[in-house]
mmCIF file with all atom_site columns, C-alpha atoms in Angstrom:
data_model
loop_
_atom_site.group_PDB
_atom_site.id
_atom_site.type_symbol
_atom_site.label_atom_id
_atom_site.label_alt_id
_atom_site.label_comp_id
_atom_site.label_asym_id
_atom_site.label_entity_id
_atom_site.label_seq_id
_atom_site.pdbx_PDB_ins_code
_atom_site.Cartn_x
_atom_site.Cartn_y
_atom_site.Cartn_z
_atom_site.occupancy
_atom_site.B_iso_or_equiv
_atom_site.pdbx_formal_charge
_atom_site.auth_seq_id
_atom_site.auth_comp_id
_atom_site.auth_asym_id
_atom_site.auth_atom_id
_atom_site.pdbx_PDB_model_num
ATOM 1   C CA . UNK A 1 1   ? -116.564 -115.942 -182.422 1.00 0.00 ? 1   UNK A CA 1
ATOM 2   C CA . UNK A 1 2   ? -119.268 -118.371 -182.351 1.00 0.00 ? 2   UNK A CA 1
ATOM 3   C CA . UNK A 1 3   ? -122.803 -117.895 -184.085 1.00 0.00 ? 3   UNK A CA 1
ATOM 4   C CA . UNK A 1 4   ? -126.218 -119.054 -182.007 1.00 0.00 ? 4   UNK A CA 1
ATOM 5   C CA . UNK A 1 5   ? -127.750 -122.178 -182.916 1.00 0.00 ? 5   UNK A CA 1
ATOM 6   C CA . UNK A 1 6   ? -129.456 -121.843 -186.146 1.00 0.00 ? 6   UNK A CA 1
ATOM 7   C CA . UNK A 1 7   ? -132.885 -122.912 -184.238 1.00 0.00 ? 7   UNK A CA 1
ATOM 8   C CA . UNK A 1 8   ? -133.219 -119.293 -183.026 1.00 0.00 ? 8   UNK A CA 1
ATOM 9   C CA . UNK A 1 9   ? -135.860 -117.567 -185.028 1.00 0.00 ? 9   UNK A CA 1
ATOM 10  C CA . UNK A 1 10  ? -135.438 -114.512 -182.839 1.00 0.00 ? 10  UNK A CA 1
ATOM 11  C CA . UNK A 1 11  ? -132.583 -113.048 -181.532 1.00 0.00 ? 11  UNK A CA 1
ATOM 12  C CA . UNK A 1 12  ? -134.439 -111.187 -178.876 1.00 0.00 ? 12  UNK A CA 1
ATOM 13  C CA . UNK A 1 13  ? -136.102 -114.399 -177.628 1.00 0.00 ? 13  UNK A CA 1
ATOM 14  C CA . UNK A 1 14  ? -134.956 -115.108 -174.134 1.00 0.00 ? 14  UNK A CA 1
ATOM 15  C CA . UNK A 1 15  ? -133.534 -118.387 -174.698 1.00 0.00 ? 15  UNK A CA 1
ATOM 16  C CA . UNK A 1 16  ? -131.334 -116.103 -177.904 1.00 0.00 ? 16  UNK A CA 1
ATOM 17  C CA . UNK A 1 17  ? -130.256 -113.596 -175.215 1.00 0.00 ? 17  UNK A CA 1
ATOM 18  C CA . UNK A 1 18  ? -129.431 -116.550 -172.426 1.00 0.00 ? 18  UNK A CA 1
ATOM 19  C CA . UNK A 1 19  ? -127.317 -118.561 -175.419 1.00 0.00 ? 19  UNK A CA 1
ATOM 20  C CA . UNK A 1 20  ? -125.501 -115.610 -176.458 1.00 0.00 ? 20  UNK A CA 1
ATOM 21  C CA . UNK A 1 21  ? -124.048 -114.348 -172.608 1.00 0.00 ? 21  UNK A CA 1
ATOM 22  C CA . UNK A 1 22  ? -123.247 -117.912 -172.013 1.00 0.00 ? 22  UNK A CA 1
ATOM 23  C CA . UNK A 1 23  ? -120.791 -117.740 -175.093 1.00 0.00 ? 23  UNK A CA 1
ATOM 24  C CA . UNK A 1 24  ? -119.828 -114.104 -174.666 1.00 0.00 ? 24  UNK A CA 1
ATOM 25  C CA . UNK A 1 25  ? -119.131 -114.058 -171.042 1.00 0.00 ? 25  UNK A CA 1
ATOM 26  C CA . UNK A 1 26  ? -118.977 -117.579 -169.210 1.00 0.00 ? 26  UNK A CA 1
ATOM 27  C CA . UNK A 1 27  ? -117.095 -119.269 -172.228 1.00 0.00 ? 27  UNK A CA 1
ATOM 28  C CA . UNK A 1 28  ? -114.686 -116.892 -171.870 1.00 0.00 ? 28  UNK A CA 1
ATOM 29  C CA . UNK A 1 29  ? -114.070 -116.356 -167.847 1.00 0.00 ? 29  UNK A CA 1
ATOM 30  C CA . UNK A 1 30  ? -110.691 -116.819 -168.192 1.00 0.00 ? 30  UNK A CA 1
ATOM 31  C CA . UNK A 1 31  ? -110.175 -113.820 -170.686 1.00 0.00 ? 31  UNK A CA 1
ATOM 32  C CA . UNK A 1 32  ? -112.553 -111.753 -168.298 1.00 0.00 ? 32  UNK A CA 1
ATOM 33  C CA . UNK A 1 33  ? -110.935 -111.600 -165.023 1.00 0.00 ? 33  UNK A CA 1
ATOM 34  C CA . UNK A 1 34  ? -108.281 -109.257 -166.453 1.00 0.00 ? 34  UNK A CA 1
ATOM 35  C CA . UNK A 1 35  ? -104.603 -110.824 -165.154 1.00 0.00 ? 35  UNK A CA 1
ATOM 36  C CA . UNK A 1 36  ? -102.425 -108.675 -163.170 1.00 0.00 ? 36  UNK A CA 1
ATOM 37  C CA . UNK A 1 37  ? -98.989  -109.702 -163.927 1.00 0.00 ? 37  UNK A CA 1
ATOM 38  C CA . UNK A 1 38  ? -95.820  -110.193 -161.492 1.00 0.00 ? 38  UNK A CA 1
ATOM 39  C CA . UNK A 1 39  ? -94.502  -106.669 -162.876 1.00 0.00 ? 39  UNK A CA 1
ATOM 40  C CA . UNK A 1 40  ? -97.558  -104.611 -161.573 1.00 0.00 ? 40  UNK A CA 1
ATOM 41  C CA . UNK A 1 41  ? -97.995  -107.005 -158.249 1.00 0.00 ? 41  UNK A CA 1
ATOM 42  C CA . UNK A 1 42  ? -95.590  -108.874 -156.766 1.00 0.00 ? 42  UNK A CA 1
ATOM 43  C CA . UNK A 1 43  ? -96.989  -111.952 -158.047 1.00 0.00 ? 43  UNK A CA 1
ATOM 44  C CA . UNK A 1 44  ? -99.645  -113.214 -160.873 1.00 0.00 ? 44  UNK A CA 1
ATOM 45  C CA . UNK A 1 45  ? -103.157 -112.783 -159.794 1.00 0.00 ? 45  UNK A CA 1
ATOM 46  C CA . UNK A 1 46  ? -105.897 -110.897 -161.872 1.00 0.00 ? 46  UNK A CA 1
ATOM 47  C CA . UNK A 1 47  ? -108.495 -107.899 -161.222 1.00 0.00 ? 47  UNK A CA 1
ATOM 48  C CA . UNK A 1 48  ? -111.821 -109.820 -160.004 1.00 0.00 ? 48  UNK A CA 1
ATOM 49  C CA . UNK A 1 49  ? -109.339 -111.626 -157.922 1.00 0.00 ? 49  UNK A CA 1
ATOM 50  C CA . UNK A 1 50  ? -108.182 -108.709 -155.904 1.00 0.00 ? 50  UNK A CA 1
ATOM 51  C CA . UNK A 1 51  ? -111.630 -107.370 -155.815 1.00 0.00 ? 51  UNK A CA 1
ATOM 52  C CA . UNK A 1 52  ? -113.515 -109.755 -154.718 1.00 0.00 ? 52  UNK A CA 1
ATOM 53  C CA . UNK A 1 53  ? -112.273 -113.088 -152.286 1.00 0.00 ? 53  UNK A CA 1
ATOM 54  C CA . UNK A 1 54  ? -108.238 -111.820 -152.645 1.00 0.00 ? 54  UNK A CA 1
ATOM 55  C CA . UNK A 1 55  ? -107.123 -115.064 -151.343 1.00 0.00 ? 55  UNK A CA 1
ATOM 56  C CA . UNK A 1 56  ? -103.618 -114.001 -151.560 1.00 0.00 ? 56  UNK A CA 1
ATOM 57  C CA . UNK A 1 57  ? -104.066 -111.127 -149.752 1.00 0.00 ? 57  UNK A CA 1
ATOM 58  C CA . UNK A 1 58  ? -100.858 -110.483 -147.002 1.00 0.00 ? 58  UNK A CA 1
ATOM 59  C CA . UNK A 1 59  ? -103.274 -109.410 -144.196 1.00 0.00 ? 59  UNK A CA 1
ATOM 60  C CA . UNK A 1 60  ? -104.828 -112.886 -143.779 1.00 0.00 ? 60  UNK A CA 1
ATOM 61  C CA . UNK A 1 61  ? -103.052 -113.727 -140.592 1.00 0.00 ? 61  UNK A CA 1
ATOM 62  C CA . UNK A 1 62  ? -105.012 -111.127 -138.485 1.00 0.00 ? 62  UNK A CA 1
ATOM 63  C CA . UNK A 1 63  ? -106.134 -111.444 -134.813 1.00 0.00 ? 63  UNK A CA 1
ATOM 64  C CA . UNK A 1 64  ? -109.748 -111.805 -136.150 1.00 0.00 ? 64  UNK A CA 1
ATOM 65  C CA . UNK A 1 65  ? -110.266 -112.183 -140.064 1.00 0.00 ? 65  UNK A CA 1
ATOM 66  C CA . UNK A 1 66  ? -113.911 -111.218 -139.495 1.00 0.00 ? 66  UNK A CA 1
ATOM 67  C CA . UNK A 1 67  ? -113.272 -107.800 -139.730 1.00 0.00 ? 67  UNK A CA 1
ATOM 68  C CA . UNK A 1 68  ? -110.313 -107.902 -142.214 1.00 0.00 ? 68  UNK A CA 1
ATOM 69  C CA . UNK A 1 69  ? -111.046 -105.841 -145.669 1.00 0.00 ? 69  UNK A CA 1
ATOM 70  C CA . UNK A 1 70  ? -109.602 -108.429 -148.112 1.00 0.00 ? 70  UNK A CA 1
ATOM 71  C CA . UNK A 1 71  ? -110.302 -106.485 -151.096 1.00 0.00 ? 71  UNK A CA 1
ATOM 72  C CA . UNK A 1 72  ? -107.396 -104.411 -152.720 1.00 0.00 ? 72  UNK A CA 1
ATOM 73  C CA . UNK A 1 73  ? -108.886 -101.344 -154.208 1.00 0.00 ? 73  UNK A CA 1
ATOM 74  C CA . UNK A 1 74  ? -106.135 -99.190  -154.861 1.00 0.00 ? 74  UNK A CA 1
ATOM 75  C CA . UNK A 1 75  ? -104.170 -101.905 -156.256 1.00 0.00 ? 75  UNK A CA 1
ATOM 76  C CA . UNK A 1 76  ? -106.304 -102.786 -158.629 1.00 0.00 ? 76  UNK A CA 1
ATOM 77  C CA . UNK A 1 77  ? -106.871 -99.472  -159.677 1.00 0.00 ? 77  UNK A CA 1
ATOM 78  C CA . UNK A 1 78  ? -103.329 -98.940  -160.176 1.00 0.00 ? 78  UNK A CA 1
ATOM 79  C CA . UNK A 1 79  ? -102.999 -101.939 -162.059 1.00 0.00 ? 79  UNK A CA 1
ATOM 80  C CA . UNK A 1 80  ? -106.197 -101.456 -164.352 1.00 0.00 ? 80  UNK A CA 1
ATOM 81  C CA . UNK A 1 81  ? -106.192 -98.994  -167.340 1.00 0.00 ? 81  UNK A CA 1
ATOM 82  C CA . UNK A 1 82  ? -109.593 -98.873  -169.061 1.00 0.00 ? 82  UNK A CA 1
ATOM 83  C CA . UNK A 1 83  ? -108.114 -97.404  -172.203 1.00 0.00 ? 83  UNK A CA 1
ATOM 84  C CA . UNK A 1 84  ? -105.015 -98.775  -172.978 1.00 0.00 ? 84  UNK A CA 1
ATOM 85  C CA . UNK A 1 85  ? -102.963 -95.776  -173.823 1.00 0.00 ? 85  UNK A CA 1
ATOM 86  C CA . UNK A 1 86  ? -99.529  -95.441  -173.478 1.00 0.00 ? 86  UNK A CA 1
ATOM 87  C CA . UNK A 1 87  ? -99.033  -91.981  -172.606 1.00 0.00 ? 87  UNK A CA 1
ATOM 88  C CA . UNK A 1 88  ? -98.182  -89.995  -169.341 1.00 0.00 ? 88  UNK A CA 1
ATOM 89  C CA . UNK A 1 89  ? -100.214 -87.113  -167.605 1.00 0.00 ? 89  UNK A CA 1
ATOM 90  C CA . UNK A 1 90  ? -98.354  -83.881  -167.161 1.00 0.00 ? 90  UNK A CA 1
ATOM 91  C CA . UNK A 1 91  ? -99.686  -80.987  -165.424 1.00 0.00 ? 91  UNK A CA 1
ATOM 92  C CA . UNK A 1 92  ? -99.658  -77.460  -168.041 1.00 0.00 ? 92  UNK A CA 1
ATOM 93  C CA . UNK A 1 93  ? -99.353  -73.822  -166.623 1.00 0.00 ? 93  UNK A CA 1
ATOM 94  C CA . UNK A 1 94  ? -103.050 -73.312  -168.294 1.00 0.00 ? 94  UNK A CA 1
ATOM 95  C CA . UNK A 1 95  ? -103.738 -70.002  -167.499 1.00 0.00 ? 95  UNK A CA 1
ATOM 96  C CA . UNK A 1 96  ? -102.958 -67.866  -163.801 1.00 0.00 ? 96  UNK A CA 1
ATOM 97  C CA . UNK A 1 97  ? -104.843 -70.548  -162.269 1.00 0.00 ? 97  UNK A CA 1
ATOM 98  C CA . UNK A 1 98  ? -102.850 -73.528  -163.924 1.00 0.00 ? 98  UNK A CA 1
ATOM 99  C CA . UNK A 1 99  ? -99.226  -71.778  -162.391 1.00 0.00 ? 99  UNK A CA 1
ATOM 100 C CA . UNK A 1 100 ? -101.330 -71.372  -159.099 1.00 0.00 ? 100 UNK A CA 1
ATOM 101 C CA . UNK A 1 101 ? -102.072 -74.770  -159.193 1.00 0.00 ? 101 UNK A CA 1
ATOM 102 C CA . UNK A 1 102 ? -98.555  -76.035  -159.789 1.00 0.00 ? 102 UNK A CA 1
ATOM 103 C CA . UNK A 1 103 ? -96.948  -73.551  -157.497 1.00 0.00 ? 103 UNK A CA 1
ATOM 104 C CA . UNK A 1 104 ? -99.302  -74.676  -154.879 1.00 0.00 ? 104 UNK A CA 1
ATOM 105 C CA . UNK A 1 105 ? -98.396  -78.561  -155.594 1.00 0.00 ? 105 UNK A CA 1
ATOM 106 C CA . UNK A 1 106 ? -94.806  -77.485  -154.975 1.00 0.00 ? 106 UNK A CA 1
ATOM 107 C CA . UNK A 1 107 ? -94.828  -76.019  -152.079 1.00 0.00 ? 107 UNK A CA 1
ATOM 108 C CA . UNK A 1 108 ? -97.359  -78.906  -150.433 1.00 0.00 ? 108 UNK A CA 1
ATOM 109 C CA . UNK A 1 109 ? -94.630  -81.294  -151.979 1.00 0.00 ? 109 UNK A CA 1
ATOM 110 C CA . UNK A 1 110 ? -91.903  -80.017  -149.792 1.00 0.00 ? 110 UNK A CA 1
ATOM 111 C CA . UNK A 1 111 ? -93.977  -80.219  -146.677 1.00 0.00 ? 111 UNK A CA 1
ATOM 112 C CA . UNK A 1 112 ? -96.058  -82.777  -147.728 1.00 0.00 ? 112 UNK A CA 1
ATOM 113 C CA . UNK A 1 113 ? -99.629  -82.323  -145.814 1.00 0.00 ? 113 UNK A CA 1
ATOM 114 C CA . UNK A 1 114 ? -101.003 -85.211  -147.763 1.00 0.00 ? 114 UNK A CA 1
ATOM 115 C CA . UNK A 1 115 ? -104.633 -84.276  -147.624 1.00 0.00 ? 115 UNK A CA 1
ATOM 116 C CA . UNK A 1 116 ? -103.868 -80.955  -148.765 1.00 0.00 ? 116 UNK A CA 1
ATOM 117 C CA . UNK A 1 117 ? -102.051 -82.989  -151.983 1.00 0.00 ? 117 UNK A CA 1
ATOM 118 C CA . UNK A 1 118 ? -104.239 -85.492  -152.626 1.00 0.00 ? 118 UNK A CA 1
ATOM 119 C CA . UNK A 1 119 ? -107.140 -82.270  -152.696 1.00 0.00 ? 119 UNK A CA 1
ATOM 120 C CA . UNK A 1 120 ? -104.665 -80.539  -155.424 1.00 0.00 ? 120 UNK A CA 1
ATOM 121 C CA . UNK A 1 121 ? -103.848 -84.027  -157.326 1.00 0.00 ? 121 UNK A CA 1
ATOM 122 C CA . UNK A 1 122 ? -107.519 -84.190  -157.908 1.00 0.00 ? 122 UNK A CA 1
ATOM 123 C CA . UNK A 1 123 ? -107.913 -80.302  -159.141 1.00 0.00 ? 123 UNK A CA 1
ATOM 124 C CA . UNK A 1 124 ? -104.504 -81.023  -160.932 1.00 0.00 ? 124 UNK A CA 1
ATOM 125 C CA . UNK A 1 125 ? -106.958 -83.547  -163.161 1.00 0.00 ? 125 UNK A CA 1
ATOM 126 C CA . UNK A 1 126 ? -108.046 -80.442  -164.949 1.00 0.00 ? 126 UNK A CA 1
ATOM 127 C CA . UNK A 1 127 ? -105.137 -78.846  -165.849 1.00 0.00 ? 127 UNK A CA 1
ATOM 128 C CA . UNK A 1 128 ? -103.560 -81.966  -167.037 1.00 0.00 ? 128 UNK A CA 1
ATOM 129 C CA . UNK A 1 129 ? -102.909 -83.620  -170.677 1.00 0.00 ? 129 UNK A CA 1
ATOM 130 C CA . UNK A 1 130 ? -101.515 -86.883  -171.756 1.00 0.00 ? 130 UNK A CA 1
ATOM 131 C CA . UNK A 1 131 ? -98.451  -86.508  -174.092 1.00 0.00 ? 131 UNK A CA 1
ATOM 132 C CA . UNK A 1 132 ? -97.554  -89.511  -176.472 1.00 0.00 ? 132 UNK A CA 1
ATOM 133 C CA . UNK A 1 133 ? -93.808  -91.456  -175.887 1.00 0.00 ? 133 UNK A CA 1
ATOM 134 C CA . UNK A 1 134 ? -92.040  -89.961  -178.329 1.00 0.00 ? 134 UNK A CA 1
ATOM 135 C CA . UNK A 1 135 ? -92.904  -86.778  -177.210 1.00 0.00 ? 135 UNK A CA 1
ATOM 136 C CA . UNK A 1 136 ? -92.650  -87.594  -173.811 1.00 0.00 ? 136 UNK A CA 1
ATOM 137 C CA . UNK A 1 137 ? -88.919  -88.480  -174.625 1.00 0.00 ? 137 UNK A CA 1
ATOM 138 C CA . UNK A 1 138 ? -88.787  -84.973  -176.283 1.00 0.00 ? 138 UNK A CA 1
ATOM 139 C CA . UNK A 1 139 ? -89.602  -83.261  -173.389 1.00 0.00 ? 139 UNK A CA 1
ATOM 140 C CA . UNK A 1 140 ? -87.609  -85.466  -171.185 1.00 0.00 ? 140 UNK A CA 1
ATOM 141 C CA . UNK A 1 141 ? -84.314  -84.436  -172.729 1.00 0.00 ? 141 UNK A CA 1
ATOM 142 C CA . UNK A 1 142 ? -84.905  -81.157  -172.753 1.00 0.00 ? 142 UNK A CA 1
ATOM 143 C CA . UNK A 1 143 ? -85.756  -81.407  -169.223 1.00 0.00 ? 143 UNK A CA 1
ATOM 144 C CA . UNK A 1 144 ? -89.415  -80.018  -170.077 1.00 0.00 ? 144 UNK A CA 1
ATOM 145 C CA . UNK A 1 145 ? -91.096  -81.877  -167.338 1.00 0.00 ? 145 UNK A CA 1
ATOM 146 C CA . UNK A 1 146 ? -90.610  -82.352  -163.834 1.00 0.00 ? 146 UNK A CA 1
ATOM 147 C CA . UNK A 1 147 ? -91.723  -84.446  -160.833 1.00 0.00 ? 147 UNK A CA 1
ATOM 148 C CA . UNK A 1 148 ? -93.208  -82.441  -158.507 1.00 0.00 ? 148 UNK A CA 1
ATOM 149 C CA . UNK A 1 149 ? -92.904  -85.101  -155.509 1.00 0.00 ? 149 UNK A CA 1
ATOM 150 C CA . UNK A 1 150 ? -89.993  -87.525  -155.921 1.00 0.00 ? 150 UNK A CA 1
ATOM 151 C CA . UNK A 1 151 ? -91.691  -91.711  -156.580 1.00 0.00 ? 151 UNK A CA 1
ATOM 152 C CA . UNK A 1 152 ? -94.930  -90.333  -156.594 1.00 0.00 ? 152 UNK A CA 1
ATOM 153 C CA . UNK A 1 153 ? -94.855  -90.188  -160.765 1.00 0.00 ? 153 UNK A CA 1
ATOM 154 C CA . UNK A 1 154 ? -97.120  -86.433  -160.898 1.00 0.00 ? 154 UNK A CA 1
ATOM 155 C CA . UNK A 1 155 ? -95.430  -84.826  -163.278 1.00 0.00 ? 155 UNK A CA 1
ATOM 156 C CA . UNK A 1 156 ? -95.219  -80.742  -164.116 1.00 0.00 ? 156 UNK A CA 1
ATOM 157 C CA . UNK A 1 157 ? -94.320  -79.198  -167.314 1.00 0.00 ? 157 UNK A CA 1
ATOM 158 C CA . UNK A 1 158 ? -91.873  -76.237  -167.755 1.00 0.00 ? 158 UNK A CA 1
ATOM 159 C CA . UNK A 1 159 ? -93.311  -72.985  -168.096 1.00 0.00 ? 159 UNK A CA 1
ATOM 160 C CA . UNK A 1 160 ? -91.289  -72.692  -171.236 1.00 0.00 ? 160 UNK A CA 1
ATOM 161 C CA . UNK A 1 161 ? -92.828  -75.289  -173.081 1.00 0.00 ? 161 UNK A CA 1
ATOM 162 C CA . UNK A 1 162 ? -96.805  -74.018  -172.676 1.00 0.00 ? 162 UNK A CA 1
ATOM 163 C CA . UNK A 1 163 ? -98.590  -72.188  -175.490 1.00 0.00 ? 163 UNK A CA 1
ATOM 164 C CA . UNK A 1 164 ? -101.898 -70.100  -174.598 1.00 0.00 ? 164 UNK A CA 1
ATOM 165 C CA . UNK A 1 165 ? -102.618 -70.186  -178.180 1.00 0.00 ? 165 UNK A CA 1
ATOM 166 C CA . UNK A 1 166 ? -102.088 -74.074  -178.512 1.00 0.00 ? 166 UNK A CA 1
ATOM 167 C CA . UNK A 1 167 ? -101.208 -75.677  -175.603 1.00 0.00 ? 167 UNK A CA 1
ATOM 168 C CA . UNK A 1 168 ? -98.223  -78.001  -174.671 1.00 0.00 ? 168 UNK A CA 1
ATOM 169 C CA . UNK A 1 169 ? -94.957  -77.478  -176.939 1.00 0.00 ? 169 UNK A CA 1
ATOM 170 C CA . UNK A 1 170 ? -92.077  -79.812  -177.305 1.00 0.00 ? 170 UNK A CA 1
ATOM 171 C CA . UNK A 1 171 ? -90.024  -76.670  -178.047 1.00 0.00 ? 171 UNK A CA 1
ATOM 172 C CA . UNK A 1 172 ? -89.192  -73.963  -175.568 1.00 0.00 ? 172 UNK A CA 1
ATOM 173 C CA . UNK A 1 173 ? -92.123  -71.578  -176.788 1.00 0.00 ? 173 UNK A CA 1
ATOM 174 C CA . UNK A 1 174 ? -91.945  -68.560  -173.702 1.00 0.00 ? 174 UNK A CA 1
ATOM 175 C CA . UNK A 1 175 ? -88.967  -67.303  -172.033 1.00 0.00 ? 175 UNK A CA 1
ATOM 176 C CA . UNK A 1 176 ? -89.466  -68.067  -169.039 1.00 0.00 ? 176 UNK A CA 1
ATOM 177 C CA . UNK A 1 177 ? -90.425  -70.518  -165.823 1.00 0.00 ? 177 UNK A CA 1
ATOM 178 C CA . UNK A 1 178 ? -91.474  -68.986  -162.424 1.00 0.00 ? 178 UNK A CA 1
ATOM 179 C CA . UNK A 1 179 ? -92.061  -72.734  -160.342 1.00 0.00 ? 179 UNK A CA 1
ATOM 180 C CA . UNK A 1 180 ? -91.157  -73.339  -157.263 1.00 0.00 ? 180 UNK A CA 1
ATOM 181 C CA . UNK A 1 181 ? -89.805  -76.850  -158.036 1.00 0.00 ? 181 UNK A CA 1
#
């Protein structure tokens, strides 16, 4: 990290302030436009990128660009992660409303009214936890957690495997499962 010239006096002055962004944030423009690699996108491009000109983007050869959106929101929200974290949602059974919830994702799965799902995904938000790889792996092999909608990567968690008392188990901790999928 650099240090300001030692002529600043005070750190608040404006020319401090103007010193200190042009080390911290144009010095470093390459480190800042957070790269998208070939294994999230089908090639190697980077967030401000896809946000902003997206130069690469597939739908240039339209009838009249004018009107073209360039930018590629949802990709770049896929590809972004503001806390690193290596875990994966699940949905829990948290209370009648949680097994409502799931039951009701189910069921909208198999018929797939995707405006109906996409309004569940987002109440699914509550009722869902992030479990850590290795227990993630647990729960895999006991075949603790399901996807509710084949590719889509929502995942629900077996019944069996949901404390009231402390939440999500990696050991069968009820009897029983009453999903529909």
């Amino acid at each position: 990290m650099r240090v300001l010239d030692e002529g600043f006096k005070d750190l608040m002055a404006p020319d401090a302030i103007q010193q200190y962004f042009k080390y911290y944030f144009f010095d470093r423009t390459r480190e800042m436009d957070y790269s998208v690699s070939s294994k999230i996108l089908d090639r190697d491009d980077n967030l401000l990128n896809l946000l902003s000109l997206n130069d690469k983007n597939i739908g240039r050869n339209a009838a009249d660009i004018r009107y073209l959106l360039k930018q590629s929101f949802m990709t770049a929200g896929k590809a972004f992660k503001a806390i690193d974290s290596p875990t994966q949602a699940v949905v829990v059974p948290y209370g009648p409303k949680g097994r409502e919830l799931i039951n009701e994702l189910c069921s909208v799965a198999k018929e797939f009214d995707i405006k109906r799902y996409h309004s569940l995904l987002k109440r699914a938000q509550r009722f869902s936890v992030n479990v850590f790889p290795g227990d993630w792996q647990k729960l895999l092999n006991q075949n603790a957690v399901h996807e509710i909608q084949p590719g889509e990567g929502v995942y629900r968690l077996d019944e069996r495997y949901y404390s009231p008392e402390f939440g999500l188990s990696t050991t069968p901790c009820n009897l029983m499962s009453t999903y529909l999928c």
